[in-house]
Coordinates of C-alpha atoms and ligand atoms in Angstrom, one line a residue:
Chain A
M294 CA 121.1 60.4 102.9
P295 CA 118.7 61.4 105.7
L296 CA 120.3 62.2 109.0
Q297 CA 120.0 59.7 111.8
Q298 CA 117.1 60.7 114.1
L299 CA 117.6 60.7 117.8
N300 CA 115.1 60.5 120.7
S301 CA 115.9 61.1 124.3
N302 CA 117.2 57.6 124.9
T303 CA 119.4 57.4 121.8
F304 CA 120.5 61.0 122.4
E305 CA 122.0 60.0 125.8
E306 CA 123.7 57.1 124.2
M307 CA 125.2 58.8 121.2
I308 CA 126.2 62.1 122.8
Y309 CA 127.2 61.1 126.3
D310 CA 128.0 57.4 126.4
K311 CA 129.8 57.2 123.1
G312 CA 131.1 60.7 123.4
K313 CA 132.3 60.9 119.7
P314 CA 132.5 64.4 118.2
C315 CA 129.2 65.2 116.5
L316 CA 126.5 67.7 115.7
V317 CA 122.8 67.6 116.4
I318 CA 120.3 69.7 114.5
F319 CA 117.1 70.5 116.4
S320 CA 114.4 71.0 113.7
R321 CA 110.7 70.8 112.9
K322 CA 108.8 69.9 109.8
T323 CA 106.9 73.2 109.4
C324 CA 109.9 75.6 109.5
H325 CA 111.2 76.9 106.2
V326 CA 114.6 77.8 107.4
C327 CA 115.0 74.2 108.7
K328 CA 114.1 73.1 105.2
Q329 CA 117.2 74.9 103.9
V330 CA 119.6 73.9 106.7
V331 CA 118.8 70.2 106.9
P332 CA 119.6 69.4 103.2
L333 CA 122.9 71.2 103.6
L334 CA 123.8 68.9 106.5
E335 CA 122.7 65.8 104.5
E336 CA 125.1 66.8 101.8
L337 CA 128.0 67.4 104.1
Q338 CA 127.5 64.2 106.1
P339 CA 129.2 61.7 103.7
K340 CA 132.4 63.7 103.8
Y341 CA 132.7 63.2 107.6
E342 CA 131.6 59.5 107.6
G343 CA 133.2 57.8 110.5
V344 CA 134.9 60.8 112.0
F345 CA 132.1 63.2 112.9
G346 CA 128.5 62.3 113.7
F347 CA 125.4 64.1 112.2
Y348 CA 122.1 63.7 114.0
Y349 CA 118.6 65.1 113.9
V350 CA 116.1 65.8 116.7
D351 CA 112.5 66.5 115.8
I352 CA 111.5 68.9 118.5
E353 CA 107.8 68.2 118.2
E354 CA 108.4 64.6 119.0
N355 CA 111.0 65.3 121.6
A356 CA 110.0 68.5 123.4
G357 CA 112.0 67.4 126.5
L358 CA 115.3 67.5 124.8
F359 CA 114.6 70.9 123.4
Q360 CA 113.8 72.3 126.8
R361 CA 116.8 70.8 128.4
F362 CA 119.1 73.0 126.3
S363 CA 116.7 76.0 126.9
L364 CA 116.7 76.7 123.2
K365 CA 114.5 79.3 121.7
G366 CA 113.8 78.6 118.1
V367 CA 114.7 76.3 115.3
P368 CA 116.8 75.3 113.5
Q369 CA 119.7 75.1 115.9
I370 CA 122.8 73.0 115.4
L371 CA 124.5 71.9 118.6
Y372 CA 128.0 70.6 118.6
F373 CA 129.4 68.1 121.1
N374 CA 132.7 66.4 121.8
E375 CA 133.3 63.8 124.6
G376 CA 129.8 64.5 125.8
E377 CA 130.5 68.2 126.2
F378 CA 128.6 71.0 124.6
Q379 CA 130.9 72.9 122.2
G380 CA 128.7 75.7 120.9
K381 CA 125.8 76.1 118.5
H382 CA 124.6 77.7 115.3
A383 CA 121.1 79.3 115.2
G384 CA 119.0 80.0 112.2
L385 CA 120.2 80.1 108.6
V386 CA 123.9 79.0 108.2
D387 CA 126.0 78.0 105.2
E388 CA 128.2 75.0 104.8
E389 CA 131.4 77.0 105.3
K390 CA 130.3 78.0 108.8
V391 CA 129.4 74.4 109.7
E392 CA 132.7 73.1 108.3
E393 CA 134.7 75.7 110.2
K394 CA 132.9 74.8 113.4
I395 CA 133.4 71.0 112.8
A396 CA 137.2 71.7 112.3
A397 CA 137.3 73.7 115.6
V398 CA 135.5 71.0 117.5
Q399 CA 137.9 68.3 116.1
E400 CA 140.9 70.4 117.1
A401 CA 139.8 71.1 120.6
Chain B
M1466 CA 134.0 75.6 79.4
E1467 CA 130.7 75.4 77.5
D1468 CA 129.5 72.0 76.4
A1469 CA 126.1 70.4 75.6
N1470 CA 125.6 69.6 79.3
N1471 CA 125.8 73.1 80.7
S1472 CA 124.4 75.0 77.8
Y1473 CA 120.8 76.3 77.8
D1474 CA 118.4 78.6 76.0
L1475 CA 117.2 80.1 79.2
I1476 CA 118.5 80.2 82.8
I1477 CA 116.2 81.5 85.6
I1478 CA 117.9 82.5 88.8
G1479 CA 115.5 82.1 91.8
G1480 CA 112.6 79.7 92.3
G1481 CA 109.9 81.8 94.0
P1482 CA 106.6 82.5 92.2
A1483 CA 108.2 84.9 89.7
G1484 CA 111.0 82.4 88.7
L1485 CA 108.6 79.4 88.6
S1486 CA 106.1 81.3 86.4
A1487 CA 108.9 82.2 84.0
A1488 CA 109.9 78.5 84.0
I1489 CA 106.3 77.4 83.1
Y1490 CA 106.2 79.8 80.2
G1491 CA 109.8 79.0 79.1
G1492 CA 109.2 75.3 79.3
R1493 CA 106.0 75.5 77.5
A1494 CA 107.7 77.4 74.7
K1495 CA 110.1 74.5 74.4
L1496 CA 113.1 76.5 75.5
K1497 CA 115.8 74.4 77.1
T1498 CA 115.3 75.9 80.6
L1499 CA 117.3 75.6 83.8
L1500 CA 116.1 77.1 87.1
I1501 CA 118.7 77.6 89.8
N1502 CA 117.3 78.2 93.3
K1503 CA 119.3 78.2 96.5
G1504 CA 116.5 77.7 99.1
T1505 CA 113.3 75.7 99.0
L1506 CA 111.3 76.2 95.8
G1507 CA 108.5 78.7 96.3
G1508 CA 110.7 81.4 97.9
M1509 CA 109.1 83.8 100.2
A1510 CA 105.6 82.5 99.3
D1511 CA 106.7 79.1 100.6
T1512 CA 107.1 80.7 104.0
T1513 CA 103.5 82.1 104.0
R1514 CA 101.0 80.2 106.1
E1515 CA 98.0 81.4 104.2
I1516 CA 97.4 83.1 100.9
V1517 CA 93.9 84.5 100.3
N1518 CA 94.4 86.8 97.4
Y1519 CA 95.8 84.7 94.6
P1520 CA 93.0 84.7 92.0
G1521 CA 91.2 81.4 91.6
T1522 CA 92.3 80.0 95.0
I1523 CA 90.2 81.3 97.8
K1524 CA 92.5 80.1 100.5
V1525 CA 95.6 78.1 100.2
S1526 CA 98.8 77.6 102.2
G1527 CA 102.0 79.1 100.6
P1528 CA 103.8 75.7 100.4
D1529 CA 100.7 74.1 98.7
L1530 CA 100.4 76.8 96.1
M1531 CA 104.2 76.8 95.4
G1532 CA 104.2 73.0 95.3
D1533 CA 101.7 73.3 92.4
F1534 CA 103.8 76.0 90.7
A1535 CA 106.8 73.8 90.8
K1536 CA 105.0 70.7 89.6
H1537 CA 103.6 72.7 86.8
A1538 CA 107.0 73.9 85.7
E1539 CA 108.4 70.4 85.9
S1540 CA 105.6 69.1 83.7
F1541 CA 106.9 71.3 80.9
G1542 CA 110.4 69.8 81.2
V1543 CA 112.2 72.5 83.1
E1544 CA 115.4 71.4 84.9
F1545 CA 115.9 72.4 88.5
L1546 CA 119.2 72.8 90.3
K1547 CA 119.6 73.5 94.0
D1548 CA 122.5 75.8 94.2
E1549 CA 123.3 79.5 94.7
V1550 CA 124.4 81.8 91.9
V1551 CA 127.4 83.8 93.1
G1552 CA 128.8 85.2 89.8
T1553 CA 127.6 86.3 86.4
D1554 CA 129.1 87.4 83.1
F1555 CA 126.5 89.1 81.0
A1556 CA 128.8 91.0 78.6
G1557 CA 128.7 88.6 75.6
E1558 CA 125.9 87.0 73.7
R1559 CA 126.4 83.9 75.7
K1560 CA 125.5 84.7 79.3
K1561 CA 127.5 82.9 81.9
V1562 CA 126.4 82.0 85.5
T1563 CA 128.7 80.6 88.2
T1564 CA 127.4 78.9 91.3
K1565 CA 128.6 78.4 94.8
K1566 CA 129.3 74.7 94.1
K1567 CA 131.7 76.0 91.4
K1568 CA 129.6 75.0 88.4
E1569 CA 129.3 77.1 85.3
F1570 CA 126.2 77.4 83.1
F1571 CA 125.7 79.2 79.8
A1572 CA 122.5 80.5 78.2
K1573 CA 121.2 82.8 75.5
A1574 CA 119.0 84.7 78.0
V1575 CA 118.8 85.0 81.8
I1576 CA 115.9 85.9 84.0
I1577 CA 116.7 87.2 87.5
A1578 CA 114.1 86.4 90.1
V1579 CA 116.0 86.3 93.4
G1580 CA 113.4 88.3 95.4
N1581 CA 114.1 89.9 98.7
E1582 CA 115.6 89.0 102.1
P1583 CA 114.9 90.3 105.5
R1584 CA 116.9 93.4 106.5
L1585 CA 118.9 93.1 109.6
L1586 CA 119.0 96.1 112.0
D1587 CA 122.6 95.3 112.9
I1588 CA 122.3 96.4 116.5
P1589 CA 124.3 95.0 119.5
G1590 CA 122.9 91.7 120.7
E1591 CA 120.9 91.0 117.5
K1592 CA 123.4 88.5 116.0
E1593 CA 124.7 87.2 119.3
L1594 CA 121.3 86.2 120.6
Q1595 CA 119.9 84.8 117.4
G1596 CA 118.1 81.5 118.3
S1597 CA 118.3 82.5 122.0
G1598 CA 115.3 84.8 121.8
V1599 CA 116.1 86.8 118.7
A1600 CA 113.9 85.5 115.8
Y1601 CA 112.8 86.4 112.3
C1602 CA 110.2 83.7 111.6
A1603 CA 107.0 83.4 113.6
T1604 CA 105.8 80.1 112.0
C1605 CA 109.1 78.6 113.1
D1606 CA 109.5 80.0 116.5
A1607 CA 106.4 81.6 118.0
E1608 CA 105.4 78.7 120.2
F1609 CA 108.7 78.7 122.0
F1610 CA 107.5 81.9 123.7
E1611 CA 104.4 80.3 125.2
G1612 CA 103.3 82.5 128.1
E1613 CA 106.3 84.9 127.7
D1614 CA 106.7 88.6 126.8
V1615 CA 107.7 89.2 123.2
V1616 CA 108.7 92.4 121.4
V1617 CA 108.0 92.9 117.7
I1618 CA 109.9 95.5 115.8
G1619 CA 108.2 97.0 112.7
S1620 CA 104.6 97.8 111.6
G1621 CA 104.3 96.6 108.1
D1622 CA 102.0 93.7 107.0
Q1623 CA 104.5 91.1 108.0
A1624 CA 105.2 92.6 111.5
I1625 CA 101.6 93.0 112.4
E1626 CA 100.3 89.8 110.9
E1627 CA 103.2 87.8 112.5
G1628 CA 102.7 89.7 115.7
M1629 CA 99.1 88.5 115.9
Y1630 CA 100.2 85.0 115.3
I1631 CA 102.8 85.2 118.1
A1632 CA 100.1 86.6 120.4
K1633 CA 98.4 83.1 120.2
F1634 CA 101.3 81.8 122.3
A1635 CA 102.9 84.7 124.1
R1636 CA 101.5 86.4 127.2
K1637 CA 101.9 89.8 125.7
V1638 CA 103.2 91.2 122.4
T1639 CA 104.7 94.7 122.4
V1640 CA 105.1 96.3 119.0
I1641 CA 107.7 99.0 118.6
V1642 CA 106.5 101.5 116.0
L1643 CA 108.4 104.4 114.4
H1644 CA 105.3 106.5 113.7
D1645 CA 103.0 108.6 115.8
E1646 CA 100.3 107.0 117.8
G1647 CA 97.7 105.0 115.8
I1648 CA 99.8 104.9 112.5
L1649 CA 100.8 101.5 111.3
D1650 CA 102.3 100.7 107.9
C1651 CA 100.3 97.6 107.4
N1652 CA 96.9 97.1 105.6
K1653 CA 93.8 98.4 107.3
V1654 CA 92.2 95.1 108.2
S1655 CA 95.3 93.9 110.0
A1656 CA 95.8 97.3 111.7
E1657 CA 92.2 97.3 113.1
G1658 CA 92.6 93.8 114.3
A1659 CA 95.9 94.5 116.0
L1660 CA 94.9 97.7 117.6
R1661 CA 91.9 96.0 119.2
H1662 CA 93.8 92.9 120.2
E1663 CA 93.8 92.4 123.9
K1664 CA 97.3 90.8 124.0
M1665 CA 98.9 93.5 121.8
E1666 CA 100.5 96.7 123.0
F1667 CA 102.2 99.5 121.1
V1668 CA 105.2 101.7 121.8
W1669 CA 105.0 104.7 119.4
N1670 CA 107.7 107.0 117.9
S1671 CA 110.3 104.4 118.9
T1672 CA 113.0 102.1 117.7
I1673 CA 115.3 99.7 119.5
E1674 CA 119.0 100.2 120.1
E1675 CA 120.2 97.0 121.7
V1676 CA 119.0 93.5 122.6
L1677 CA 119.9 92.8 126.2
G1678 CA 120.9 89.5 127.7
E1679 CA 123.9 87.2 128.2
E1680 CA 122.8 83.7 127.5
S1681 CA 119.3 84.5 126.2
V1682 CA 117.2 87.6 125.6
E1683 CA 116.3 89.5 128.8
G1684 CA 115.1 92.7 127.3
V1685 CA 115.5 95.5 124.8
K1686 CA 116.7 99.1 125.0
I1687 CA 114.0 101.3 123.4
R1688 CA 114.7 104.8 122.1
N1689 CA 112.0 107.3 121.7
I1690 CA 113.0 109.1 118.5
K1691 CA 111.1 112.3 119.4
T1692 CA 112.4 112.8 123.0
G1693 CA 115.6 110.7 122.7
E1694 CA 114.6 109.0 125.9
L1695 CA 116.0 105.5 126.5
T1696 CA 114.2 102.8 128.4
E1697 CA 115.0 99.2 129.2
F1698 CA 112.1 96.9 128.5
P1699 CA 112.1 93.4 129.9
C1700 CA 111.1 90.6 127.5
Q1701 CA 112.1 87.0 126.6
G1702 CA 111.8 87.3 122.8
V1703 CA 112.4 89.8 120.0
F1704 CA 111.1 89.4 116.5
F1705 CA 112.6 91.6 113.8
F1706 CA 110.4 92.6 110.9
V1707 CA 112.1 95.7 109.7
G1708 CA 111.6 95.4 106.0
M1709 CA 113.3 93.7 103.1
I1710 CA 116.2 94.3 100.8
P1711 CA 116.6 92.8 97.3
S1712 CA 119.0 89.8 97.1
T1713 CA 120.9 91.4 94.2
Q1714 CA 124.2 91.9 96.0
F1715 CA 125.9 89.2 93.8
L1716 CA 125.1 91.2 90.7
K1717 CA 127.1 94.2 91.7
A1718 CA 130.0 93.5 89.4
S1719 CA 127.8 92.7 86.4
R1720 CA 127.1 96.3 85.0
L1721 CA 123.4 95.6 85.6
E1722 CA 121.7 98.8 86.4
M1723 CA 120.2 99.0 89.9
D1724 CA 118.7 101.8 92.0
K1725 CA 120.3 102.9 95.3
R1726 CA 118.5 100.2 97.3
G1727 CA 119.5 97.4 94.8
Y1728 CA 116.2 97.1 92.9
I1729 CA 116.5 96.5 89.2
P1730 CA 114.6 98.9 86.9
V1731 CA 113.1 97.2 83.8
S1732 CA 111.0 98.0 80.7
E1733 CA 107.5 96.8 80.1
Q1734 CA 109.0 93.6 78.7
M1735 CA 111.0 93.2 81.9
E1736 CA 114.2 94.0 80.0
T1737 CA 117.1 95.3 82.0
N1738 CA 119.8 97.6 80.6
L1739 CA 121.7 94.5 79.5
E1740 CA 120.6 92.7 76.3
G1741 CA 119.1 89.2 77.0
V1742 CA 118.9 89.8 80.7
Y1743 CA 115.5 90.2 82.4
A1744 CA 114.4 90.9 86.0
V1745 CA 111.1 89.9 87.5
G1746 CA 109.3 89.7 90.8
D1747 CA 110.2 91.3 94.1
N1748 CA 113.8 92.2 93.0
R1749 CA 112.7 94.7 90.4
S1750 CA 111.5 98.2 91.0
K1751 CA 107.7 98.0 91.1
Y1752 CA 104.5 99.1 92.8
L1753 CA 103.0 95.9 94.2
R1754 CA 105.1 93.0 95.5
Q1755 CA 102.7 90.0 95.6
V1756 CA 102.5 86.5 94.2
V1757 CA 100.1 87.5 91.5
T1758 CA 102.4 90.3 90.2
A1759 CA 105.4 88.1 90.5
A1760 CA 103.7 85.5 88.4
S1761 CA 102.7 88.1 85.8
D1762 CA 106.3 89.4 85.6
G1763 CA 107.6 85.9 85.1
A1764 CA 105.2 85.2 82.2
T1765 CA 106.1 88.5 80.5
A1766 CA 109.9 88.0 80.8
A1767 CA 109.8 84.4 79.5
V1768 CA 107.8 85.5 76.4
A1769 CA 110.2 88.4 75.8
A1770 CA 113.2 86.1 76.2
E1771 CA 111.7 83.6 73.8
R1772 CA 111.3 86.3 71.1
Y1773 CA 114.8 87.6 71.8
I1774 CA 116.2 84.1 71.5
E1775 CA 114.3 83.5 68.3
E1776 CA 115.7 86.7 66.8
Q1777 CA 119.2 85.8 67.8
D1778 CA 118.8 82.3 66.3
S1779 CA 117.3 83.6 63.1
F1780 CA 120.0 86.2 62.7
Q1781 CA 122.6 83.5 63.2
L1782 CA 121.0 81.3 60.5
K1783 CA 120.0 84.0 58.0
V1784 CA 122.9 86.3 58.2
L1785 CA 126.0 85.0 60.0
Q1786 CA 125.8 81.5 58.4
S1787 CA 124.5 82.6 55.0
E1788 CA 126.3 81.1 51.9
K1789 CA 125.6 84.2 49.9
K1790 CA 127.1 87.6 50.8
V1791 CA 124.7 89.7 52.9
L1792 CA 123.7 93.3 52.7
L1793 CA 122.5 94.3 56.2
L1794 CA 120.3 97.2 55.7
F1795 CA 119.3 99.3 58.7
F1796 CA 116.1 101.3 58.1
D1797 CA 113.4 103.1 60.1
A1798 CA 109.7 102.8 59.0
F1799 CA 109.2 106.5 59.9
N1800 CA 112.2 107.7 57.9
H1801 CA 111.1 108.3 54.3
E1802 CA 114.7 108.5 52.9
S1803 CA 115.6 105.1 54.4
L1804 CA 112.5 103.5 52.7
E1805 CA 113.3 105.0 49.4
F1806 CA 116.9 103.9 49.7
S1807 CA 115.7 100.4 50.5
T1808 CA 113.8 100.3 47.2
S1809 CA 116.8 101.5 45.2
L1810 CA 119.1 99.0 46.9
E1811 CA 116.8 96.1 45.9
E1812 CA 116.6 97.3 42.3
V1813 CA 120.4 97.7 42.0
N1814 CA 120.8 94.2 43.6
L1815 CA 118.7 92.7 40.8
E1816 CA 120.8 94.2 38.1
L1817 CA 124.1 92.8 39.5
P1818 CA 125.6 89.7 37.9
E1819 CA 125.8 88.0 41.3
S1820 CA 123.1 89.3 43.6
Y1821 CA 123.4 89.7 47.4
K1822 CA 121.0 88.6 50.1
I1823 CA 119.4 91.7 51.5
V1824 CA 118.4 91.5 55.2
K1825 CA 116.4 94.5 56.5
I1826 CA 116.7 95.6 60.1
D1827 CA 114.2 97.9 61.6
M1828 CA 116.2 100.2 63.9
A1829 CA 113.2 100.9 66.1
T1830 CA 112.7 97.3 67.2
K1831 CA 116.1 95.8 66.8
K1832 CA 118.1 98.1 68.9
N1833 CA 120.4 95.3 70.0
L1834 CA 121.6 94.8 66.4
A1835 CA 122.0 98.5 65.8
H1836 CA 124.1 98.6 68.9
K1837 CA 126.2 95.6 67.9
Y1838 CA 127.1 97.1 64.5
Q1839 CA 127.3 100.6 66.0
I1840 CA 124.8 102.1 63.7
D1841 CA 123.6 105.6 64.6
K1842 CA 121.8 106.7 61.4
V1843 CA 119.5 105.3 58.7
P1844 CA 119.9 104.2 56.1
S1845 CA 123.1 102.3 56.8
V1846 CA 124.4 99.2 55.0
V1847 CA 126.9 96.7 56.3
L1848 CA 128.3 94.1 53.8
L1849 CA 128.9 90.7 55.4
E1850 CA 130.6 87.6 54.1
K1851 CA 130.3 84.5 56.2
G1852 CA 129.3 86.6 59.1
L1853 CA 132.3 89.0 58.9
E1854 CA 132.1 92.6 58.0
I1855 CA 133.7 93.4 54.6
K1856 CA 132.7 97.0 54.3
R1857 CA 130.1 99.7 54.8
L1858 CA 128.3 101.4 51.9
N1859 CA 128.1 105.1 51.3
C1860 CA 124.3 105.4 51.2
C1861 CA 124.1 109.1 50.2
T1862 CA 124.5 108.5 46.5
G1863 CA 122.6 107.7 43.3
K1864 CA 122.0 104.3 41.9
D1865 CA 125.1 104.2 39.7
K1866 CA 127.5 105.1 42.5
L1867 CA 125.7 102.5 44.7
K1868 CA 126.2 99.9 42.1
S1869 CA 129.9 100.7 41.8
Q1870 CA 130.4 100.0 45.5
L1871 CA 129.0 96.4 45.1
Ligands
FAD1081 C1 105.2 87.1 105.6 C2 104.8 87.4 104.2 C3 103.5 87.2 103.8 C4 103.1 87.4 102.5 N1 101.8 87.2 102.2 C5 101.4 87.3 100.9 C6 100.1 87.0 100.5 O1 99.2 86.7 101.3 N2 99.7 87.1 99.1 C7 100.7 87.5 98.2 O2 100.3 87.6 97.0 N3 102.0 87.8 98.5 C8 102.4 87.7 99.8 N4 103.7 88.0 100.2 C9 104.6 88.5 99.1 C10 105.1 87.3 98.3 O3 105.6 86.3 99.1 C11 106.2 87.8 97.4 O4 105.8 89.0 96.7 C12 106.7 86.8 96.4 O5 107.1 85.6 97.0 C13 107.8 87.3 95.5 O6 108.2 86.3 94.6 P1 109.6 86.3 93.9 O7 109.6 85.1 93.1 O8 109.9 87.6 93.3 O9 110.7 86.2 95.1 P2 110.9 85.2 96.3 O10 109.6 84.5 96.6 O11 111.6 85.9 97.3 O12 111.8 84.0 95.7 C14 113.2 84.2 95.4 C15 113.9 82.9 95.4 O13 115.2 83.1 94.9 C16 116.2 82.4 95.6 N5 117.5 83.1 95.5 C17 117.9 84.3 96.1 N6 119.2 84.6 95.7 C18 119.6 83.5 94.9 C19 120.8 83.2 94.3 N7 121.9 84.1 94.3 N8 120.9 82.1 93.6 C20 119.9 81.2 93.5 N9 118.7 81.4 94.1 C21 118.5 82.6 94.8 C22 115.6 82.4 97.0 O14 116.1 81.4 97.8 C23 114.1 82.3 96.7 O15 113.7 80.9 96.7 C24 104.1 87.8 101.5 C25 105.4 88.0 101.9 C26 105.8 87.8 103.3 C27 107.2 88.0 103.6

């Protein structure tokens, strides 16, 4: 299933107002590394249904969000809990790393 | 466990141009073919913005060309699986492949087409600052460095071409080159363009030792390899293009022969040292690593694999499942004695009350079978019943003695 897309309004709402633990991938259509990482998240998502959010930000459509976190490059997966930034993964990652990080965020 | 669902004629590992071409030929030859690829189909060629040297296509984007390769393979009934191969067992006649998602597949022949991956320099700061200024893909990341200072490490085709692309966005691109002034590893056209480029500068005889910065890249430490002098150079981005290494790590335990760097040596038919296992494209030892040569390798290997499978199948049918007892005769067309012996054996066979089925094996072309039956000289004869060895004949005798052995 495709990841839920966020724009700057829904980003505020999901990350800060709701504050549930989640991850957001910053990605773009023309990046081949993103094309490998996004499907991996899509596959993991159902396993965490209801307990951990999976979101997607297209940086070409939402340049502001990208600049706000002063990121340099895609893909980047940012992790949040209770509206607080919990760390990130840059570039190519595998599902084990993502699952480890999710577990760490859930425990914190 | 092997069953009808995970059993194939041919498994191809890797879906770049080499693997996809093998798939086209395998599918067209009606082999039941599975292609396992971990990334996006098209491999390295899928990451290339522009390909201008694939015959018949004057200019095409990598993803477009690879999309066509994939569609072509699909049209011949090839199955695709997105997964990573992590283990192999090539010892037996059935080749086994294990994936990261813990699936097992079996095939009569395997083609390895896993290509290359970028080499990491493994210097302090490289990993830590990945995505915070350290980058490997210009198409993905160049525009995040709009108006900034970027360092590129390397001077091969990729480094120089990607460097020029980054220069469209960056204020200045500084290329760190190992060689003496004026010497770049890339092709001439790119070298001339880069050396003339107003936004590109070069630091010669140098490498970098460390990426500096806490939260994001603030600079690099450059070492001059001639003088040993260290300088700190401020920049906001560092792109690494320091060459490639073959993605053959996962084959280390397979007894597959590789050179020091991990490239697989092959014969003209793309055969490796292991029977029924072929290697094609960038992961084999070769002179030119391009899409056109990858495609050519793939075609060759698929045809060689098809012949190999056909031989295996026909041996199975004609010899191992034969109702009649079989005399497996190993000969060599250039060995006169073995040819004469062959004639005598046929004559003797006709005189027997119950004749055998004689199957002749040319040692020169069927090395695999010779190896399987541990034959080291011609003529040699193995007597088989229902596929099992009953005995070996003494071939250095006259017709009568030969007859008495049968
Ligand atoms: C920047 C750049 C520009 C280039 N420009 C050109 C050009 O203009 N013209 C040209 O002809 N060539 C060009 N090349 C070279 C060309 O891309 C390669 O020679 C070609 O892609 C090699 O094909 P391949 O199928 O052998 O390997 P690859 O294309 O590397 O494909 C290998 C595939 O195998 C997969 N894989 C790896 N390990 C496993 C595993 N364990 N399990 C499953 N799958 C696995 C990978 O994900 C990948 O999809 C360029 C290369 C680069 C880097």
